[in-house]
Short mmCIF file of C-alpha atoms and ligand atoms in Angstrom, two decimals:
data_model
loop_
_atom_site.label_atom_id
_atom_site.label_comp_id
_atom_site.label_asym_id
_atom_site.label_seq_id
_atom_site.Cartn_x
_atom_site.Cartn_y
_atom_site.Cartn_z
CA MET E 1 5.74 44.40 -28.79
CA THR E 2 5.01 41.28 -26.81
CA THR E 3 2.00 41.62 -24.53
CA TYR E 4 1.89 40.40 -20.97
CA TYR E 5 -0.61 37.78 -22.06
CA GLU E 6 1.81 36.47 -24.68
CA ILE E 7 4.60 36.41 -22.13
CA LEU E 8 2.52 34.21 -19.85
CA GLU E 9 1.23 32.25 -22.86
CA ILE E 10 -2.42 32.76 -21.97
CA SER E 11 -5.48 34.31 -23.61
CA ARG E 12 -6.78 37.77 -22.78
CA GLU E 13 -9.79 36.12 -21.11
CA ALA E 14 -7.70 33.93 -18.78
CA PRO E 15 -9.10 33.84 -15.22
CA LEU E 16 -6.90 34.56 -12.23
CA GLU E 17 -6.30 30.89 -11.47
CA GLU E 18 -4.99 30.31 -14.98
CA ILE E 19 -2.69 33.32 -14.69
CA ARG E 20 -1.31 31.89 -11.45
CA THR E 21 -0.82 28.46 -12.97
CA ALA E 22 0.94 29.89 -16.00
CA TYR E 23 3.15 32.08 -13.83
CA ARG E 24 4.04 29.20 -11.53
CA ARG E 25 4.96 26.99 -14.47
CA LEU E 26 7.04 29.59 -16.31
CA ALA E 27 8.67 31.08 -13.25
CA LEU E 28 9.78 27.63 -12.15
CA LYS E 29 11.22 27.02 -15.60
CA TYR E 30 13.11 30.30 -15.87
CA HIS E 31 13.98 30.91 -12.24
CA PRO E 32 17.61 32.05 -12.00
CA ASP E 33 18.33 29.37 -9.40
CA LYS E 34 17.58 26.80 -12.07
CA ASN E 35 19.44 28.65 -14.82
CA PRO E 36 22.59 30.03 -13.24
CA GLY E 37 24.39 32.48 -15.47
CA ASP E 38 21.78 32.28 -18.23
CA LYS E 39 21.05 35.87 -19.23
CA VAL E 40 18.18 34.92 -21.55
CA ALA E 41 16.44 32.95 -18.82
CA GLU E 42 16.96 35.78 -16.37
CA ASP E 43 15.41 38.18 -18.82
CA ARG E 44 12.48 35.84 -19.39
CA PHE E 45 12.00 35.52 -15.65
CA ARG E 46 11.97 39.27 -15.28
CA GLN E 47 9.31 39.59 -17.99
CA ILE E 48 7.22 36.80 -16.52
CA SER E 49 7.33 38.38 -13.07
CA GLU E 50 6.41 41.72 -14.50
CA ALA E 51 3.52 40.30 -16.51
CA TYR E 52 2.23 38.41 -13.50
CA GLN E 53 2.45 41.41 -11.28
CA VAL E 54 0.18 43.32 -13.61
CA LEU E 55 -2.26 40.62 -14.68
CA ALA E 56 -2.79 39.16 -11.21
CA ASP E 57 -3.87 42.57 -9.95
CA LEU E 58 -7.39 43.34 -11.10
CA GLU E 59 -6.92 47.11 -11.13
CA LYS E 60 -3.62 47.03 -13.00
CA ARG E 61 -4.97 44.44 -15.41
CA GLN E 62 -7.96 46.67 -16.26
CA LEU E 63 -5.68 49.63 -16.90
CA TYR E 64 -3.42 47.48 -19.02
CA ASP E 65 -6.34 46.04 -21.01
CA LEU E 66 -7.71 49.54 -21.70
CA TYR E 67 -4.57 51.51 -22.36
CA GLY E 68 -1.75 49.02 -22.78
CA ASP E 69 1.63 49.97 -21.33
CA ALA E 70 0.56 53.62 -21.31
CA GLY E 71 -2.09 52.82 -18.77
CA LEU E 72 0.58 51.64 -16.36
CA ALA E 73 2.97 54.50 -17.02
CA GLY E 74 2.27 56.22 -13.74
CA LEU E 75 2.81 52.99 -11.82
CA ASP E 76 6.46 52.54 -12.78
CA ILE E 77 6.35 48.83 -13.32
CA SER E 78 8.64 48.22 -16.26
CA GLY E 79 11.72 49.50 -14.46
CA LEU E 80 11.57 46.83 -11.74
CA SER E 81 14.02 48.69 -9.59
CA GLY E 82 13.45 46.33 -6.70
CA PHE E 83 14.60 43.33 -8.67
CA GLU E 84 17.60 42.40 -6.55
CA ASP E 85 15.63 42.86 -3.39
CA ILE E 86 12.94 40.57 -4.71
CA PHE E 87 15.44 37.85 -5.31
CA SER E 88 16.91 37.90 -1.88
CA SER E 89 13.53 37.69 -0.25
CA PHE E 90 12.06 35.35 -2.77
CA GLY E 91 13.63 32.16 -1.49
CA GLU E 92 11.35 31.34 1.41
CA ALA E 93 8.21 32.55 -0.24
CA PHE E 94 9.07 30.78 -3.44
CA GLU E 95 8.72 27.28 -2.08
CA ASP E 96 5.66 28.19 -0.14
CA PHE E 97 4.02 29.61 -3.20
CA PHE E 98 4.86 26.79 -5.53
CA SER E 99 3.87 24.05 -3.17
CA PHE E 100 0.35 25.37 -3.21
CA GLY E 101 -2.09 22.79 -4.46
CA ARG E 102 0.46 20.02 -4.43
CA SER E 103 1.56 19.03 -0.99
CA ARG E 104 -1.09 20.69 1.10
CA ASP E 105 -4.32 18.84 1.76
CA ARG E 106 -7.12 21.19 1.12
CA TRP E 107 -10.11 20.51 3.31
CA ASP E 108 -12.45 20.04 0.38
CA GLU E 109 -10.27 17.68 -1.63
CA PRO E 110 -11.61 14.13 -1.76
CA GLN E 111 -9.27 11.66 -0.09
CA PRO E 112 -9.49 7.96 -0.98
CA GLY E 113 -9.96 5.63 1.98
CA ALA E 114 -7.01 3.78 3.45
CA ASP E 115 -6.46 0.06 2.93
CA LEU E 116 -6.99 -2.14 5.96
CA ARG E 117 -5.25 -5.34 6.98
CA GLN E 118 -6.88 -8.00 9.08
CA PRO E 119 -5.19 -11.22 10.20
CA VAL E 120 -7.16 -14.45 9.83
CA VAL E 121 -5.95 -17.52 11.72
CA LEU E 122 -7.05 -20.88 10.30
CA THR E 123 -6.50 -24.48 11.28
CA LEU E 124 -4.78 -26.65 8.70
CA GLU E 125 -8.09 -28.39 8.03
CA GLU E 126 -9.81 -25.06 7.39
CA ALA E 127 -7.01 -23.98 5.07
CA ALA E 128 -7.34 -27.25 3.16
CA ARG E 129 -11.12 -27.11 2.84
CA GLY E 130 -11.51 -23.39 2.42
CA MET E 131 -14.35 -21.75 4.26
CA ASP E 132 -17.04 -19.13 4.30
CA THR E 133 -16.95 -17.12 7.46
CA CYS E 134 -18.11 -13.90 9.01
CA LEU E 135 -15.41 -11.51 10.17
CA SER E 136 -15.84 -8.59 12.49
CA VAL E 137 -13.86 -5.71 11.04
CA GLU E 138 -13.36 -2.37 12.72
CA ARG E 139 -12.95 0.45 10.27
CA ARG E 140 -13.66 4.09 9.74
CA VAL E 141 -16.73 4.97 7.71
CA SER E 142 -18.19 8.26 6.57
CA CYS E 143 -19.93 10.04 9.46
CA PRO E 144 -23.71 9.62 9.05
CA GLN E 145 -24.40 12.91 10.85
CA CYS E 146 -22.40 15.21 8.60
CA GLN E 147 -21.98 12.91 5.56
CA GLY E 148 -18.23 13.08 5.94
CA ASP E 149 -18.11 16.84 5.96
CA GLY E 150 -16.71 16.85 9.50
CA SER E 151 -16.91 20.50 10.29
CA PRO E 152 -19.00 23.08 8.52
CA ARG E 153 -16.67 25.77 7.23
CA GLN E 154 -16.87 29.33 6.19
CA THR E 155 -14.93 30.82 3.35
CA CYS E 156 -11.86 32.56 4.70
CA SER E 157 -12.46 36.27 4.37
CA ARG E 158 -8.80 37.18 4.62
CA CYS E 159 -7.71 35.29 1.51
CA GLN E 160 -11.09 34.96 -0.23
CA ALA E 161 -10.76 31.17 -0.23
CA THR E 162 -7.54 31.19 -2.25
CA GLY E 163 -5.44 30.04 0.71
CA GLN E 164 -2.85 32.73 -0.02
CA VAL E 165 -2.23 36.29 0.88
CA SER E 166 0.01 38.64 -1.02
CA GLN E 167 2.46 41.11 0.30
CA SER E 168 4.49 43.62 -1.61
CA LYS E 169 8.21 43.08 -1.86
CA GLY E 170 9.69 45.85 -3.84
CA LEU E 171 7.50 45.93 -6.89
CA LEU E 172 6.50 42.27 -6.87
CA LYS E 173 3.69 40.72 -4.98
CA ILE E 174 4.84 37.74 -2.99
CA PHE E 175 2.21 35.16 -2.15
CA THR E 176 2.39 33.28 1.12
CA THR E 177 0.10 30.86 2.92
CA CYS E 178 -2.84 32.62 4.51
CA PRO E 179 -2.20 32.77 8.28
CA ASP E 180 -5.91 32.70 9.14
CA CYS E 181 -6.81 29.44 7.41
CA GLN E 182 -3.33 27.91 6.96
CA GLY E 183 -3.95 27.70 3.25
CA ALA E 184 -7.16 25.72 3.46
CA GLY E 185 -9.23 28.59 2.10
CA ALA E 186 -11.89 28.08 4.75
CA ILE E 187 -12.26 28.31 8.48
CA ILE E 188 -14.03 25.84 10.75
CA THR E 189 -17.03 27.46 12.36
CA SER E 190 -18.48 24.54 14.28
CA GLU E 191 -17.69 20.90 14.77
CA CYS E 192 -19.86 17.89 14.01
CA PRO E 193 -20.77 16.48 17.45
CA VAL E 194 -20.83 12.88 16.25
CA CYS E 195 -17.40 12.65 14.64
CA GLN E 196 -15.79 15.63 16.40
CA GLY E 197 -15.06 17.13 13.02
CA ALA E 198 -13.18 14.16 11.63
CA GLY E 199 -15.86 13.33 9.06
CA VAL E 200 -15.42 9.64 9.80
CA ILE E 201 -16.39 7.41 12.70
CA SER E 202 -15.25 3.97 13.79
CA GLU E 203 -17.61 1.17 12.99
CA LYS E 204 -17.60 -2.57 13.58
CA LYS E 205 -18.95 -4.40 10.61
CA GLN E 206 -19.61 -8.05 9.97
CA ILE E 207 -18.18 -9.01 6.60
CA GLN E 208 -18.96 -12.28 4.87
CA VAL E 209 -15.74 -13.67 3.42
CA HIS E 210 -14.92 -16.69 1.31
CA ILE E 211 -11.53 -18.25 1.89
CA PRO E 212 -10.57 -20.52 -1.01
CA PRO E 213 -9.08 -23.98 -0.36
CA GLY E 214 -5.29 -24.20 -0.29
CA VAL E 215 -4.36 -20.90 1.38
CA ASP E 216 -1.14 -20.79 3.37
CA THR E 217 0.50 -18.53 5.92
CA GLY E 218 1.31 -15.34 4.05
CA THR E 219 -1.56 -15.60 1.57
CA ARG E 220 -3.25 -12.20 1.17
CA LEU E 221 -6.88 -12.03 0.11
CA ARG E 222 -8.16 -8.71 -1.17
CA LEU E 223 -11.69 -7.56 -0.54
CA ARG E 224 -12.20 -4.62 -2.83
CA GLY E 225 -13.88 -1.59 -1.32
CA GLU E 226 -14.10 -3.02 2.21
CA GLY E 227 -11.39 -0.75 3.62
CA GLU E 228 -11.86 2.66 5.16
CA ALA E 229 -14.23 5.22 3.74
CA GLY E 230 -12.98 7.94 1.42
CA THR E 231 -14.06 11.51 1.98
CA ARG E 232 -16.25 13.58 -0.29
CA GLY E 233 -17.12 10.82 -2.68
CA ALA E 234 -13.60 9.42 -3.03
CA PRO E 235 -13.53 5.60 -3.23
CA PRO E 236 -13.01 3.48 -0.11
CA GLY E 237 -9.80 1.50 0.42
CA ASP E 238 -9.52 -2.28 0.22
CA LEU E 239 -9.45 -4.84 2.99
CA TYR E 240 -6.61 -7.34 2.94
CA LEU E 241 -7.03 -10.57 4.85
CA GLU E 242 -3.65 -11.89 5.92
CA VAL E 243 -3.85 -15.61 6.37
CA CYS E 244 -1.98 -17.43 9.13
CA VAL E 245 -2.31 -21.21 9.30
CA ALA E 246 -1.80 -22.68 12.77
CA HIS E 247 0.62 -25.53 13.43
CA HIS E 248 -0.89 -28.98 13.27
CA PRO E 249 -0.15 -31.65 15.90
CA VAL E 250 0.17 -34.44 13.31
CA PHE E 251 1.14 -32.93 9.97
CA THR E 252 3.87 -30.58 8.88
CA ARG E 253 3.19 -28.48 5.82
CA LYS E 254 5.65 -27.59 3.08
CA HIS E 255 3.80 -25.55 0.46
CA LYS E 256 1.22 -27.97 -0.93
CA ASP E 257 2.75 -31.13 0.52
CA LEU E 258 1.91 -32.59 3.91
CA TYR E 259 4.50 -34.54 5.86
CA TYR E 260 3.59 -37.30 8.24
CA ARG E 261 6.00 -39.42 10.30
CA ALA E 262 4.75 -43.04 10.36
CA PRO E 263 6.13 -45.23 13.16
CA VAL E 264 7.24 -48.58 11.68
CA SER E 265 8.99 -51.30 13.67
CA PHE E 266 12.34 -52.47 12.33
CA VAL E 267 10.94 -55.94 11.76
CA GLU E 268 8.04 -54.57 9.70
CA ALA E 269 10.41 -52.36 7.78
CA ALA E 270 12.61 -55.39 7.08
CA LEU E 271 9.80 -57.70 6.03
CA GLY E 272 7.54 -55.13 4.41
CA THR E 273 4.06 -54.34 5.64
CA GLU E 274 1.02 -52.16 5.13
CA VAL E 275 0.24 -49.32 7.54
CA GLU E 276 -2.66 -46.99 8.03
CA VAL E 277 -1.75 -43.31 7.75
CA PRO E 278 -3.98 -40.35 8.50
CA SER E 279 -4.67 -37.65 5.92
CA LEU E 280 -6.81 -34.51 5.94
CA THR E 281 -9.53 -36.41 4.11
CA GLY E 282 -9.51 -39.52 6.30
CA PRO E 283 -7.16 -42.47 6.88
CA THR E 284 -5.59 -44.28 3.98
CA ARG E 285 -3.41 -47.39 3.65
CA LEU E 286 0.17 -47.42 2.50
CA ALA E 287 2.43 -50.33 1.57
CA ILE E 288 5.86 -50.27 3.21
CA PRO E 289 8.10 -52.32 0.91
CA PRO E 290 10.48 -54.91 2.42
CA GLY E 291 13.87 -53.46 3.40
CA THR E 292 12.63 -49.91 3.94
CA GLN E 293 15.32 -47.77 5.56
CA PRO E 294 14.90 -45.31 8.45
CA GLY E 295 13.81 -41.88 7.20
CA ALA E 296 12.68 -43.21 3.82
CA THR E 297 9.94 -41.10 2.24
CA LEU E 298 6.92 -42.54 0.46
CA ARG E 299 4.52 -40.32 -1.44
CA ILE E 300 0.76 -40.62 -1.74
CA PRO E 301 -0.05 -38.34 -4.68
CA GLY E 302 -2.89 -35.83 -4.36
CA ARG E 303 -3.45 -36.31 -0.63
CA GLY E 304 -1.71 -33.09 0.40
CA LEU E 305 -3.32 -29.66 0.21
CA PRO E 306 -5.39 -28.48 -2.74
CA GLY E 307 -3.69 -26.07 -5.13
CA LEU E 308 -4.85 -22.46 -5.18
CA ARG E 309 -6.87 -21.35 -8.21
CA GLY E 310 -7.42 -24.85 -9.56
CA LYS E 311 -3.77 -25.92 -9.50
CA PRO E 312 -3.14 -29.63 -8.78
CA ALA E 313 -3.07 -30.80 -5.18
CA GLY E 314 0.12 -31.62 -3.31
CA ASP E 315 1.18 -35.03 -1.95
CA LEU E 316 1.06 -36.68 1.42
CA VAL E 317 4.68 -37.53 2.16
CA VAL E 318 5.09 -40.36 4.64
CA VAL E 319 8.42 -40.39 6.44
CA VAL E 320 9.31 -43.80 7.85
CA ASP E 321 10.07 -43.41 11.54
CA LEU E 322 11.86 -46.64 12.37
CA GLN E 323 11.17 -47.89 15.86
CA THR E 324 13.56 -50.12 17.73
CA PRO E 325 11.79 -52.28 20.35
CA THR E 326 12.85 -51.51 23.92
CA ARG E 327 10.98 -54.14 25.91
CA LEU E 328 11.52 -57.58 24.44
CA SER E 329 10.15 -60.82 25.87
CA GLU E 330 12.57 -63.70 26.50
CA GLN E 331 11.27 -65.45 23.40
CA GLN E 332 11.73 -62.38 21.22
CA LYS E 333 15.26 -62.00 22.51
CA GLN E 334 16.02 -65.63 21.69
CA LEU E 335 14.69 -65.23 18.17
CA LEU E 336 16.78 -62.14 17.63
CA GLN E 337 19.82 -63.99 18.91
CA GLU E 338 19.08 -66.72 16.38
CA PHE E 339 18.76 -64.04 13.73
CA LEU E 340 22.09 -62.57 14.69
CA LYS E 341 23.82 -65.95 14.29
CA LEU E 342 22.49 -66.11 10.73
CA LYS E 343 23.97 -62.72 9.93
CA ASP E 344 27.02 -63.97 8.06
CA THR E 345 25.31 -66.71 6.10
CA GLY E 346 24.06 -64.46 3.31
CA GLU E 347 20.43 -64.67 4.42
CA LEU E 348 20.29 -60.90 4.52
CA ASP E 349 20.96 -60.48 0.80
CA GLY E 350 17.32 -60.22 0.00
CA PHE E 351 17.01 -57.07 2.09
CA LYS E 352 19.63 -55.09 0.24
CA GLY E 353 18.88 -52.17 -2.00
CA MET E 354 15.26 -51.73 -1.00
CA GLU E 355 15.51 -48.11 -0.01
CA ALA E 356 12.44 -46.27 -1.18
ZN1 ZN V 401 -7.33 32.33 4.38
ZN1 ZN V 402 -19.70 14.10 11.54
#
């Protein structure tokens, strides 16, 4: 004959917790709700319930260990006359029982610290150079008074720290969350005055951070372990710096490239010239070829922003912003009139096709 231990697939020395775990696992597997119409599963479930009922009860287990089934004869277990009744009342308790240890946060379980996010606003120059700076970060750390314990607790006497109480339904014992401790297994007796029982306190800390050259709006920098404190030895979270690069009055940024609009008079654009253009590393000179058209773009390689993680730098893109003179002297007007008269003589040929 199969013993209750074999039914629950455990050894004769199994402690109560192991019996519970085995029961939970098998009962979930063979529960009639999961196996509708399956007579074998229903039978297995009945056996599992019966075995659990005996082995989870110290007195019954001792009788069973000493005398086998005979020891339980007077207790009328094998009949399970209350079977139907158990099923109808099992529903609510079932979920409660099986969620134990999974969804509920027990007070003594270590919780890893949360990640933190901190915005960092940089000028374009700072983003290009990179920088070492000191940030003031507010975060929760383990309470120094109670070492993160929060509130000293006493073992719950009602459930003996198991977080559950049993009640008899028919012949089965149904386990529900202990009403005294709400399943925590312990009751708060006093509260830490420093953290009001939270186990953590808010703290402002100066953190030295290195921002590499080339960051852009949206770049996230991770500082491992600089987030909030974990409880009971669990690791702290990380701190994420979220970079935002401010708009620049002169340059527009597109990824690694910098755009600059250079004002060039139409005469200079026609004849060709050299202009001085600013860059993040100081002014530089750029040749505007003869016949340059409005909006033409000229690239100065490597004078944009540095690439992240050693990637090549971007370009400085100069956009030709053609200026038409608005206040001409009489002499300038005359010269332009002269120029206009020459328009049809083919003198303009040399200016064709010079678009950059
Ligand atoms: Zn309790
Ligand atoms: Zn405290």
